[in-house]
Amino acid sequence: MLMRIKPVQNGDLIHLSRIEKELFKEDAFGVFLLFHYLQNHLLFQKIIDDSDEIIGFGIISQFNPALLNPHEMEYVDTLLKNKKKIAHLVDFAIRTQYWNQGYGTILLHQFITTLIEKGYDFLYLEVDSSNSRAFQFYKKCEFEEIGIIQSYYSTGHDAILMLKSLERFS
């Protein structure tokens, strides 16, 4: 199957919202939040097949240290004091019928390559502690667990904080 990575457009947001609901249920991003990220992002791209059907998508924004609690901030603060540029993987979703086919790895690799070109040093994310599949995917992609934010998600689940050095990747 031929696939391409393209920027997300306004017309894609309803489709992305459906993918969110399918995967993340009550923690899904709605159209309005997706629209906000469309206006305020570093990267917001989709991976599509040869018929232009959306396989998945991801959103990367500038890292906002105000989201961390003081314990997690200690680790990240060292990076910021050393003038490291940190990007935040806000959302990453691949439709279930495309799992284990390499699409997530391809899209994440494209994001990382672009971030390196833009001079970023690290990519940061939160993953739901109950989502072992996503956690293992990020571990496989060499993200390191750096902390936990308790009751981060609306379900009451904790968020595992993960960080990837882009310096080692290049």
Short mmCIF file of C-alpha atoms in Angstrom, two decimals:
data_model
loop_
_atom_site.label_atom_id
_atom_site.label_comp_id
_atom_site.label_asym_id
_atom_site.label_seq_id
_atom_site.Cartn_x
_atom_site.Cartn_y
_atom_site.Cartn_z
CA MET A 1 0.00 0.00 0.00
CA LEU A 2 1.29 3.44 -0.95
CA MET A 3 1.21 5.91 1.91
CA ARG A 4 2.04 9.59 2.27
CA ILE A 5 2.50 12.05 5.10
CA LYS A 6 0.76 15.38 4.61
CA PRO A 7 -0.18 18.41 6.71
CA VAL A 8 -3.61 18.26 8.34
CA GLN A 9 -6.23 20.62 6.87
CA ASN A 10 -9.45 22.04 8.38
CA GLY A 11 -11.48 19.50 6.42
CA ASP A 12 -9.68 16.63 8.18
CA LEU A 13 -10.70 17.59 11.71
CA ILE A 14 -14.02 15.71 11.84
CA HIS A 15 -12.26 12.54 10.64
CA LEU A 16 -9.49 13.00 13.21
CA SER A 17 -12.07 13.53 15.93
CA ARG A 18 -13.65 10.17 15.02
CA ILE A 19 -10.26 8.46 15.21
CA GLU A 20 -9.75 10.08 18.63
CA LYS A 21 -13.13 8.76 19.89
CA GLU A 22 -12.38 5.28 18.54
CA LEU A 23 -9.02 5.12 20.31
CA PHE A 24 -9.24 7.33 23.39
CA LYS A 25 -12.96 7.25 24.28
CA GLU A 26 -13.65 9.84 27.01
CA ASP A 27 -10.15 11.35 26.76
CA ALA A 28 -10.55 12.03 23.03
CA PHE A 29 -9.77 15.44 21.61
CA GLY A 30 -12.85 17.05 20.10
CA VAL A 31 -13.00 19.10 16.90
CA PHE A 32 -12.56 22.42 18.74
CA LEU A 33 -9.37 21.29 20.50
CA LEU A 34 -8.03 19.83 17.26
CA PHE A 35 -8.82 23.15 15.56
CA HIS A 36 -6.87 24.95 18.32
CA TYR A 37 -3.86 22.74 17.64
CA LEU A 38 -4.23 23.26 13.91
CA GLN A 39 -3.75 26.99 14.58
CA ASN A 40 -0.99 26.51 17.21
CA HIS A 41 1.46 23.74 16.42
CA LEU A 42 4.96 22.93 15.24
CA LEU A 43 3.79 19.87 13.29
CA PHE A 44 0.28 18.52 12.68
CA GLN A 45 0.45 15.81 10.08
CA LYS A 46 -1.56 12.85 8.89
CA ILE A 47 -0.49 9.62 7.27
CA ILE A 48 -2.81 8.59 4.43
CA ASP A 49 -3.15 5.65 2.06
CA ASP A 50 -3.32 5.75 -1.74
CA SER A 51 -7.07 6.51 -1.63
CA ASP A 52 -6.44 9.46 0.76
CA GLU A 53 -7.98 7.60 3.71
CA ILE A 54 -6.44 8.76 6.99
CA ILE A 55 -4.42 6.02 8.68
CA GLY A 56 -3.38 8.17 11.62
CA PHE A 57 -2.02 11.53 12.69
CA GLY A 58 0.13 13.33 15.20
CA ILE A 59 0.47 16.77 16.75
CA ILE A 60 3.68 18.32 18.03
CA SER A 61 3.78 21.67 19.80
CA GLN A 62 6.37 23.73 21.60
CA PHE A 63 6.99 22.21 25.04
CA ASN A 64 5.22 24.07 27.88
CA PRO A 65 6.99 23.49 31.22
CA ALA A 66 4.02 24.98 33.10
CA LEU A 67 2.23 21.64 32.60
CA LEU A 68 4.61 19.78 34.92
CA ASN A 69 4.50 19.48 38.67
CA PRO A 70 7.62 20.50 40.66
CA HIS A 71 9.03 16.95 40.90
CA GLU A 72 8.98 16.35 37.13
CA MET A 73 10.12 19.92 36.50
CA GLU A 74 13.43 19.28 38.30
CA TYR A 75 14.54 16.91 35.53
CA VAL A 76 13.32 19.04 32.64
CA ASP A 77 14.56 22.27 34.25
CA THR A 78 18.14 21.04 33.83
CA LEU A 79 17.54 20.68 30.09
CA LEU A 80 15.95 24.12 29.84
CA LYS A 81 18.80 25.77 31.81
CA ASN A 82 21.21 24.21 29.32
CA LYS A 83 19.28 25.91 26.50
CA LYS A 84 17.87 22.67 25.14
CA LYS A 85 14.93 22.96 22.75
CA ILE A 86 12.11 20.59 23.72
CA ALA A 87 9.10 19.69 21.57
CA HIS A 88 5.93 18.08 22.96
CA LEU A 89 4.16 15.18 21.25
CA VAL A 90 0.65 16.25 22.21
CA ASP A 91 -1.30 13.58 20.34
CA PHE A 92 -0.43 10.50 18.30
CA ALA A 93 -3.06 8.14 16.91
CA ILE A 94 -3.03 5.27 14.41
CA ARG A 95 -6.35 3.60 13.57
CA THR A 96 -6.53 0.08 15.03
CA GLN A 97 -6.80 -1.72 11.68
CA TYR A 98 -3.35 -0.29 10.80
CA TRP A 99 -1.56 -1.31 14.01
CA ASN A 100 1.58 -3.46 13.70
CA GLN A 101 2.14 -2.42 10.09
CA GLY A 102 4.83 0.20 10.71
CA TYR A 103 2.74 3.32 10.09
CA GLY A 104 3.22 4.71 13.58
CA THR A 105 6.97 4.20 13.35
CA ILE A 106 7.07 5.90 9.94
CA LEU A 107 5.08 8.91 11.14
CA LEU A 108 7.07 9.28 14.37
CA HIS A 109 10.35 8.97 12.45
CA GLN A 110 9.21 11.74 10.10
CA PHE A 111 8.38 13.97 13.07
CA ILE A 112 11.77 13.31 14.66
CA THR A 113 13.62 14.03 11.41
CA THR A 114 11.78 17.35 11.03
CA LEU A 115 12.41 18.32 14.66
CA ILE A 116 16.13 17.63 14.25
CA GLU A 117 16.14 19.83 11.13
CA LYS A 118 14.45 22.58 13.19
CA GLY A 119 17.13 22.33 15.87
CA TYR A 120 15.21 20.52 18.62
CA ASP A 121 17.13 18.46 21.15
CA PHE A 122 14.36 16.48 22.88
CA LEU A 123 10.84 15.19 22.28
CA TYR A 124 8.60 14.90 25.36
CA LEU A 125 5.24 13.13 25.77
CA GLU A 126 2.71 11.81 28.24
CA VAL A 127 1.23 8.33 27.83
CA ASP A 128 -1.71 6.87 29.76
CA SER A 129 -0.38 4.40 32.34
CA SER A 130 -3.11 1.95 31.32
CA ASN A 131 -2.03 2.01 27.65
CA SER A 132 0.74 -0.59 27.73
CA ARG A 133 0.69 -0.90 23.93
CA ALA A 134 1.57 2.79 23.46
CA PHE A 135 4.08 2.70 26.32
CA GLN A 136 5.90 -0.25 24.71
CA PHE A 137 5.84 1.49 21.30
CA TYR A 138 7.54 4.58 22.76
CA LYS A 139 10.08 2.43 24.66
CA LYS A 140 10.88 0.66 21.38
CA CYS A 141 11.42 4.11 19.84
CA GLU A 142 13.95 4.88 22.62
CA PHE A 143 11.86 7.20 24.79
CA GLU A 144 12.88 7.09 28.45
CA GLU A 145 10.44 7.19 31.35
CA ILE A 146 11.20 10.30 33.42
CA GLY A 147 8.26 10.57 35.81
CA ILE A 148 4.56 10.24 36.50
CA ILE A 149 1.74 12.76 36.86
CA GLN A 150 -0.96 11.23 39.04
CA SER A 151 -4.60 11.33 37.88
CA TYR A 152 -3.65 13.24 34.72
CA TYR A 153 -6.44 11.86 32.52
CA SER A 154 -10.19 12.30 32.97
CA THR A 155 -10.41 8.55 33.66
CA GLY A 156 -8.24 9.09 36.74
CA HIS A 157 -5.31 7.26 35.12
CA ASP A 158 -1.79 8.50 35.66
CA ALA A 159 0.36 9.86 32.84
CA ILE A 160 3.82 8.41 32.33
CA LEU A 161 6.19 11.17 31.25
CA MET A 162 8.65 10.14 28.56
CA LEU A 163 11.53 11.92 26.86
CA LYS A 164 13.60 11.12 23.79
CA SER A 165 16.97 12.65 23.06
CA LEU A 166 17.07 13.71 19.42
CA GLU A 167 20.82 14.25 19.69
CA ARG A 168 21.36 10.47 19.85
CA PHE A 169 18.97 9.94 16.96
CA SER A 170 20.75 12.09 14.38
#
